[in-house]
Structures are given as C-alpha cells and as structure tokens.
mmCIF file of C-alpha atoms in Angstrom:
data_model
loop_
_atom_site.group_PDB
_atom_site.id
_atom_site.type_symbol
_atom_site.label_atom_id
_atom_site.label_comp_id
_atom_site.label_asym_id
_atom_site.label_seq_id
_atom_site.Cartn_x
_atom_site.Cartn_y
_atom_site.Cartn_z
ATOM 1 C CA MET A 1 -20.465 8.109 11.659
ATOM 2 C CA ASN A 2 -16.721 8.225 11.239
ATOM 3 C CA ILE A 3 -14.574 5.927 10.894
ATOM 4 C CA LEU A 4 -10.902 4.916 10.880
ATOM 5 C CA ALA A 5 -9.453 1.912 9.080
ATOM 6 C CA LEU A 6 -5.731 1.264 8.960
ATOM 7 C CA ASP A 7 -3.239 -1.731 8.115
ATOM 8 C CA THR A 8 0.437 -1.921 7.043
ATOM 9 C CA ALA A 9 0.179 -6.389 7.945
ATOM 10 C CA THR A 10 1.153 -7.229 4.101
ATOM 11 C CA GLU A 11 3.619 -5.251 1.855
ATOM 12 C CA ALA A 12 0.658 -3.052 1.750
ATOM 13 C CA CYS A 13 0.340 -0.144 3.873
ATOM 14 C CA SER A 14 -3.006 1.470 3.349
ATOM 15 C CA ALA A 15 -5.393 4.378 5.854
ATOM 16 C CA ALA A 16 -8.890 5.254 4.379
ATOM 17 C CA VAL A 17 -11.973 6.826 6.297
ATOM 18 C CA LEU A 18 -15.622 6.821 5.766
ATOM 19 C CA ARG A 19 -17.776 9.823 6.625
ATOM 20 C CA GLY A 20 -21.048 9.079 5.869
ATOM 21 C CA GLU A 21 -21.028 7.588 3.138
ATOM 22 C CA GLU A 22 -17.404 9.404 1.820
ATOM 23 C CA VAL A 23 -14.626 7.223 1.808
ATOM 24 C CA PHE A 24 -11.123 8.851 1.589
ATOM 25 C CA SER A 25 -8.141 6.290 1.616
ATOM 26 C CA ARG A 26 -4.688 5.811 0.820
ATOM 27 C CA MET A 27 -2.160 2.535 0.375
ATOM 28 C CA GLU A 28 1.392 1.946 -1.067
ATOM 29 C CA VAL A 29 2.978 -1.186 -1.947
ATOM 30 C CA ILE A 30 6.304 -0.081 0.537
ATOM 31 C CA PRO A 31 8.859 -3.231 1.515
ATOM 32 C CA ARG A 32 9.562 -1.461 4.408
ATOM 33 C CA GLY A 33 8.971 1.666 6.505
ATOM 34 C CA HIS A 34 5.495 0.909 7.425
ATOM 35 C CA ALA A 35 6.404 2.261 11.097
ATOM 36 C CA GLU A 36 6.980 5.877 9.183
ATOM 37 C CA ARG A 37 4.245 5.749 7.217
ATOM 38 C CA ILE A 38 1.087 4.560 8.646
ATOM 39 C CA LEU A 39 0.347 7.332 10.821
ATOM 40 C CA GLY A 40 0.883 10.051 8.236
ATOM 41 C CA MET A 41 -1.128 8.608 5.613
ATOM 42 C CA CYS A 42 -3.296 8.261 8.882
ATOM 43 C CA ASP A 43 -3.616 11.932 8.988
ATOM 44 C CA GLU A 44 -3.510 12.743 5.286
ATOM 45 C CA VAL A 45 -7.386 10.546 4.779
ATOM 46 C CA LEU A 46 -8.603 12.690 7.538
ATOM 47 C CA GLY A 47 -6.982 16.035 6.338
ATOM 48 C CA GLU A 48 -9.095 14.810 3.008
ATOM 49 C CA ALA A 49 -11.449 13.969 5.059
ATOM 50 C CA GLY A 50 -12.314 17.012 6.679
ATOM 51 C CA LEU A 51 -11.630 15.599 10.058
ATOM 52 C CA THR A 52 -9.884 15.634 13.260
ATOM 53 C CA ARG A 53 -8.889 13.313 15.087
ATOM 54 C CA GLY A 54 -11.423 14.203 17.616
ATOM 55 C CA ASP A 55 -14.031 13.849 15.245
ATOM 56 C CA LEU A 56 -13.356 9.217 14.759
ATOM 57 C CA SER A 57 -16.588 7.526 16.493
ATOM 58 C CA LEU A 58 -14.427 4.354 16.370
ATOM 59 C CA VAL A 59 -10.541 2.846 14.768
ATOM 60 C CA ALA A 60 -10.729 -0.075 13.287
ATOM 61 C CA CYS A 61 -7.733 -2.626 11.891
ATOM 62 C CA GLY A 62 -6.269 -4.921 10.605
ATOM 63 C CA ARG A 63 -4.959 -7.610 13.084
ATOM 64 C CA GLY A 64 -3.342 -10.188 10.566
ATOM 65 C CA PRO A 65 -2.481 -12.869 9.286
ATOM 66 C CA GLY A 66 0.126 -11.764 7.963
ATOM 67 C CA ALA A 67 3.848 -10.245 8.197
ATOM 68 C CA PHE A 68 4.665 -10.359 11.940
ATOM 69 C CA THR A 69 6.190 -6.987 12.388
ATOM 70 C CA GLY A 70 3.536 -5.258 10.305
ATOM 71 C CA VAL A 71 0.884 -7.172 12.006
ATOM 72 C CA ARG A 72 2.560 -5.782 15.142
ATOM 73 C CA ILE A 73 1.938 -2.245 13.843
ATOM 74 C CA ALA A 74 -0.902 -1.659 12.527
ATOM 75 C CA VAL A 75 -2.277 -3.212 15.400
ATOM 76 C CA ALA A 76 -0.003 -0.673 17.733
ATOM 77 C CA ALA A 77 -0.447 2.536 16.780
ATOM 78 C CA ALA A 78 -4.212 1.963 16.203
ATOM 79 C CA GLN A 79 -4.098 1.593 20.082
ATOM 80 C CA GLY A 80 -2.296 4.562 20.469
ATOM 81 C CA ILE A 81 -4.703 6.206 18.728
ATOM 82 C CA CYS A 82 -7.448 4.714 20.677
ATOM 83 C CA LEU A 83 -5.742 5.287 24.100
ATOM 84 C CA GLY A 84 -5.467 8.944 23.079
ATOM 85 C CA LEU A 85 -9.090 9.961 22.217
ATOM 86 C CA ASP A 86 -11.144 7.327 24.825
ATOM 87 C CA LEU A 87 -12.289 5.602 21.764
ATOM 88 C CA ARG A 88 -13.230 1.127 21.133
ATOM 89 C CA LEU A 89 -10.756 0.083 18.575
ATOM 90 C CA LEU A 90 -12.123 -3.354 15.925
ATOM 91 C CA GLY A 91 -9.980 -5.875 14.341
ATOM 92 C CA VAL A 92 -10.492 -6.607 11.781
ATOM 93 C CA SER A 93 -9.158 -10.079 9.699
ATOM 94 C CA ASP A 94 -6.601 -9.518 6.910
ATOM 95 C CA LEU A 95 -8.290 -12.609 4.857
ATOM 96 C CA MET A 96 -11.240 -11.187 5.777
ATOM 97 C CA ILE A 97 -10.816 -8.116 4.286
ATOM 98 C CA LEU A 98 -9.315 -9.255 1.595
ATOM 99 C CA ALA A 99 -12.387 -10.902 1.076
ATOM 100 C CA GLN A 100 -14.709 -8.151 1.260
ATOM 101 C CA GLY A 101 -12.775 -6.241 -1.421
ATOM 102 C CA CYS A 102 -13.338 -9.542 -3.493
ATOM 103 C CA LEU A 103 -16.961 -10.246 -3.548
ATOM 104 C CA GLY A 104 -18.008 -5.598 -2.757
ATOM 105 C CA ASN A 105 -16.331 -5.891 -6.278
ATOM 106 C CA SER A 106 -18.190 -8.281 -8.462
ATOM 107 C CA GLY A 107 -21.051 -10.617 -8.281
ATOM 108 C CA ALA A 108 -19.422 -14.227 -6.203
ATOM 109 C CA GLU A 109 -20.694 -16.060 -4.385
ATOM 110 C CA MET A 110 -17.220 -16.569 -2.534
ATOM 111 C CA ALA A 111 -13.900 -15.371 -2.300
ATOM 112 C CA ALA A 112 -10.856 -18.128 -1.302
ATOM 113 C CA CYS A 113 -8.145 -16.284 0.321
ATOM 114 C CA ALA A 114 -5.066 -17.035 0.286
ATOM 115 C CA PHE A 115 -1.205 -15.298 1.965
ATOM 116 C CA ASP A 116 1.532 -16.610 1.715
ATOM 117 C CA ALA A 117 2.813 -18.015 5.421
ATOM 118 C CA ARG A 118 6.244 -19.305 3.859
ATOM 119 C CA MET A 119 7.712 -22.720 5.063
ATOM 120 C CA GLY A 120 5.858 -24.744 2.569
ATOM 121 C CA GLU A 121 2.121 -23.196 4.192
ATOM 122 C CA VAL A 122 -0.693 -20.735 3.051
ATOM 123 C CA TYR A 123 -2.718 -18.911 5.563
ATOM 124 C CA LEU A 124 -6.516 -19.602 4.499
ATOM 125 C CA GLY A 125 -9.621 -18.139 4.672
ATOM 126 C CA ILE A 126 -12.962 -19.109 2.646
ATOM 127 C CA TYR A 127 -15.986 -16.867 2.544
ATOM 128 C CA ARG A 128 -19.522 -16.073 1.254
ATOM 129 C CA ARG A 129 -21.282 -13.398 0.306
ATOM 130 C CA ALA A 130 -23.907 -12.592 3.089
ATOM 131 C CA GLY A 131 -25.717 -9.052 1.403
ATOM 132 C CA ASP A 132 -22.850 -6.707 0.741
ATOM 133 C CA LEU A 133 -20.547 -8.123 3.263
ATOM 134 C CA ALA A 134 -18.253 -10.985 3.540
ATOM 135 C CA GLU A 135 -19.351 -14.340 6.322
ATOM 136 C CA LEU A 136 -16.745 -16.901 7.542
ATOM 137 C CA ALA A 137 -17.571 -20.167 5.376
ATOM 138 C CA ALA A 138 -14.922 -22.228 7.404
ATOM 139 C CA GLU A 139 -12.199 -21.094 9.972
ATOM 140 C CA GLU A 140 -9.296 -18.966 9.180
ATOM 141 C CA ARG A 141 -6.926 -21.654 9.509
ATOM 142 C CA VAL A 142 -3.339 -22.126 8.668
ATOM 143 C CA CYS A 143 -2.157 -24.993 6.865
ATOM 144 C CA SER A 144 -0.479 -27.016 3.813
ATOM 145 C CA PRO A 145 -1.387 -26.267 0.126
ATOM 146 C CA GLU A 146 -2.654 -28.862 -0.226
ATOM 147 C CA LYS A 147 -4.423 -29.396 2.316
ATOM 148 C CA ALA A 148 -5.821 -25.107 1.258
ATOM 149 C CA GLY A 149 -6.728 -26.626 -2.427
ATOM 150 C CA GLU A 150 -8.628 -29.203 -0.367
ATOM 151 C CA GLU A 151 -10.823 -27.125 1.149
ATOM 152 C CA ILE A 152 -11.072 -25.069 -1.872
ATOM 153 C CA ARG A 153 -12.557 -27.823 -3.316
ATOM 154 C CA ARG A 154 -14.799 -28.636 -0.546
ATOM 155 C CA LEU A 155 -16.100 -25.221 0.060
ATOM 156 C CA CYS A 156 -16.033 -23.907 -3.415
ATOM 157 C CA ALA A 157 -16.874 -26.258 -5.594
ATOM 158 C CA GLY A 158 -20.519 -25.449 -7.712
ATOM 159 C CA HIS A 159 -20.367 -21.201 -6.547
ATOM 160 C CA SER A 160 -19.298 -18.880 -8.241
ATOM 161 C CA PHE A 161 -15.972 -17.792 -6.456
ATOM 162 C CA ILE A 162 -13.390 -15.508 -6.818
ATOM 163 C CA ALA A 163 -8.957 -17.052 -5.770
ATOM 164 C CA ALA A 164 -6.807 -13.852 -3.573
ATOM 165 C CA GLY A 165 -3.872 -13.339 -2.773
ATOM 166 C CA THR A 166 -0.248 -14.227 -2.186
ATOM 167 C CA GLY A 167 -0.615 -17.677 -1.217
ATOM 168 C CA PHE A 168 -1.934 -18.453 -4.853
ATOM 169 C CA GLY A 169 1.194 -16.848 -6.877
ATOM 170 C CA ALA A 170 3.006 -18.244 -4.614
ATOM 171 C CA TYR A 171 1.998 -21.698 -5.097
ATOM 172 C CA PRO A 172 1.253 -22.488 -8.262
ATOM 173 C CA ALA A 173 -0.720 -26.074 -7.780
ATOM 174 C CA LEU A 174 -3.070 -24.329 -5.593
ATOM 175 C CA ALA A 175 -3.473 -21.906 -8.349
ATOM 176 C CA ARG A 176 -4.891 -25.022 -10.830
ATOM 177 C CA VAL A 177 -6.562 -26.194 -8.239
ATOM 178 C CA ALA A 178 -8.576 -22.883 -7.669
ATOM 179 C CA ALA A 179 -8.566 -22.591 -11.618
ATOM 180 C CA GLU A 180 -9.954 -26.265 -11.918
ATOM 181 C CA THR A 181 -12.341 -25.678 -9.804
ATOM 182 C CA GLY A 182 -14.254 -22.761 -11.438
ATOM 183 C CA ALA A 183 -12.605 -19.581 -10.083
ATOM 184 C CA GLU A 184 -13.855 -16.991 -11.853
ATOM 185 C CA GLN A 185 -10.601 -15.225 -11.297
ATOM 186 C CA ILE A 186 -7.386 -16.113 -9.148
ATOM 187 C CA ARG A 187 -5.890 -12.477 -8.176
ATOM 188 C CA ASP A 188 -2.614 -14.051 -7.095
ATOM 189 C CA SER A 189 -0.807 -10.355 -6.329
ATOM 190 C CA LEU A 190 -4.839 -8.564 -4.247
ATOM 191 C CA LEU A 191 -3.301 -7.258 -0.964
ATOM 192 C CA PRO A 192 -5.963 -6.223 1.387
ATOM 193 C CA ALA A 193 -6.321 -2.625 1.519
ATOM 194 C CA ALA A 194 -8.247 -0.204 5.279
ATOM 195 C CA ALA A 195 -10.462 1.109 2.466
ATOM 196 C CA ASP A 196 -12.153 -2.654 2.011
ATOM 197 C CA MET A 197 -12.341 -3.153 5.802
ATOM 198 C CA LEU A 198 -15.158 0.205 5.936
ATOM 199 C CA PRO A 199 -18.662 -1.705 5.561
ATOM 200 C CA TRP A 200 -17.503 -4.460 7.707
ATOM 201 C CA ALA A 201 -16.665 -1.846 10.124
ATOM 202 C CA ARG A 202 -19.481 0.304 9.733
ATOM 203 C CA SER A 203 -21.239 -2.707 10.228
ATOM 204 C CA HIS A 204 -20.149 -4.382 13.258
ATOM 205 C CA ALA A 205 -18.794 -1.493 15.445
ATOM 206 C CA GLY A 206 -20.689 -3.360 17.958
ATOM 207 C CA GLU A 207 -18.580 -5.428 18.578
ATOM 208 C CA ALA A 208 -15.121 -3.165 19.265
ATOM 209 C CA VAL A 209 -13.462 -3.427 22.029
ATOM 210 C CA PRO A 210 -10.911 -1.027 24.532
ATOM 211 C CA PRO A 211 -7.687 -0.736 22.898
ATOM 212 C CA GLU A 212 -5.870 -2.958 25.792
ATOM 213 C CA ASP A 213 -8.125 -5.672 25.125
ATOM 214 C CA LEU A 214 -6.947 -6.126 21.049
ATOM 215 C CA VAL A 215 -4.597 -9.093 20.038
ATOM 216 C CA PRO A 216 -3.284 -9.852 16.621
ATOM 217 C CA LEU A 217 -3.952 -12.920 15.077
ATOM 218 C CA TYR A 218 -0.607 -15.066 13.928
ATOM 219 C CA LEU A 219 -3.225 -18.138 12.978
ATOM 220 C CA ARG A 220 0.389 -19.705 14.275
ATOM 221 C CA ASN A 221 0.106 -20.948 17.602
ATOM 222 C CA ASP A 222 3.392 -20.621 18.347
ATOM 223 C CA VAL A 223 2.682 -16.815 18.655
ATOM 224 C CA ALA A 224 1.698 -14.783 22.126
ATOM 225 C CA TRP A 225 1.034 -11.398 22.491
ATOM 226 C CA LYS A 226 0.638 -9.822 25.859
ATOM 227 C CA LYS A 227 -2.096 -6.946 26.246
ATOM 228 C CA ILE A 228 -1.299 -3.421 27.118
ATOM 229 C CA GLY A 229 -2.162 -4.193 31.195
ATOM 230 C CA GLU A 230 0.076 -7.719 30.587
ATOM 231 C CA GLN A 231 3.182 -6.309 29.439
ATOM 232 C CA GLY A 232 5.878 -5.614 32.146
ATOM 233 C CA PRO A 233 6.737 -1.562 32.992
ATOM 234 C CA ARG A 234 9.365 -1.056 29.589
ATOM 235 C CA GLY A 235 5.676 -1.067 28.175
ATOM 236 C CA GLY A 236 5.139 -0.451 23.899
ATOM 237 C CA THR A 237 3.327 -2.799 22.674
ATOM 238 C CA GLY A 238 4.032 -6.096 23.889
ATOM 239 C CA THR A 239 6.842 -8.886 23.113
ATOM 240 C CA PRO A 240 5.975 -11.881 21.202
ATOM 241 C CA ALA A 241 6.891 -15.406 22.995
ATOM 242 C CA GLY A 242 7.250 -17.002 19.703
ATOM 243 C CA ARG A 243 8.760 -16.214 15.276
ATOM 244 C CA GLN A 244 6.553 -15.824 12.509
ATOM 245 C CA GLY A 245 8.164 -17.123 9.685
#
C-alpha cells in the first residue's frame, strides 16, 4: 500500500509517503506559507519514493485541532488530491498524530498531548498504547489548563507517560502538573509530523471516506465547516461560520 500523508495544522508543515515498509518524509517549521509549500512538499516525497500521485492507494491528512487556517489548508489540499485521483481520504486528529509519534518512539504506556488553543485554553487528548498504535483514552476536548491538569492526574497517575505539545510550554502550571504526576518526559515544543500519521493510517485505511465527506476537527463548537457538496456556487474549501482563536 502506498500512502501519502500531509499536515499543516500547526507551525509544522509536513508530508510523508509510505511505500511498502519505507517512509519518505519532509517537515519544515515555518510561521506562514503552508499553502504555498505543502503541494510541492508532497511531490518531493513522492519523487524520493519513486512514485507518482497515480501510484497512491490512500491519502491521509491531519484534520485538526490546530490553527484555523492551517487546518483548512491540509484538508483542502488532501481533498483536491483525492478528487483528482478518485481516492478516499482518511482524516487523523493532530493530537493523535502527536501521541503516535511519542508512543512509537518510546516505551511509555501513555501520552498526554496538549496544544495551546489561545484564549486561556488548551486542546487536550490523552492516549494509551495499543500495540504499536496510540488509542484514545478519553475524549479530545478544549478546556482550561486547570481542567487539563485534572484529566492528566486522573488518567496518567501510576502509568509511564509522556507529556507533549505546545500547551505545556504555554502554561507552565500544566507542565508542573505533568511533572508531579510522573511524566517521563515533557516535550513542550513538539509538533505533529505527517510521518507519524502513517502507521495509524495503514491500520485504519478502511475508515477512509469520500473526500467531500471529510470535515476538519476544531473542537470549539462555534466553528462550522461546509462539506464540498454543501457549498455555494463559488466552491472552494468551504466557509466557516465561526472563528477559531
């Protein structure tokens, strides 16, 4: 199976290809310009793998949560590739991608992942190891750092775990809770990478959907996304009804 994965939900812009058991990847941390860079990055990793877009079996993308514009860029780019190739699309939570990277490169039992959501909140996801894959241990949510700390204490105490993501850097009190709860590592600048999406994408390929049916994951309930079929005559990648902070 040949899988292309791409992600632009955070400051990291990344693309990766799985060809058999080999992984080819690119990742750049850039403050802006993801829309201009991501498709070229996809072609670069395909070229390294000796593949063309026509050789792909599946496309996966990070669907958020993350920066509002960044989430839209990845989903729209992946939808465009899939529509052109008549492929299905698998959306993967960016918190899950981060957890997969942590657990896939360590012996930890769990990963507590938090992104800075601005406005005094974090996007939080807590995951357990399920073989070689990350598995959701509690529903992903947007909440205060205090509530996030309570969840980390409740679910991670007594387990070996890694705390990862910009939420721990933005809110030092949350990092202290993770340390007091026994975190093996606190990686407060770690960002999701498309390459870490690939094991999960291969295992969950059967969950891919028609590209027009994939919607971003914002977690904040004041944001809406129109599927391609629900958009007006101008088309494009949809118009959100709200705004993510």
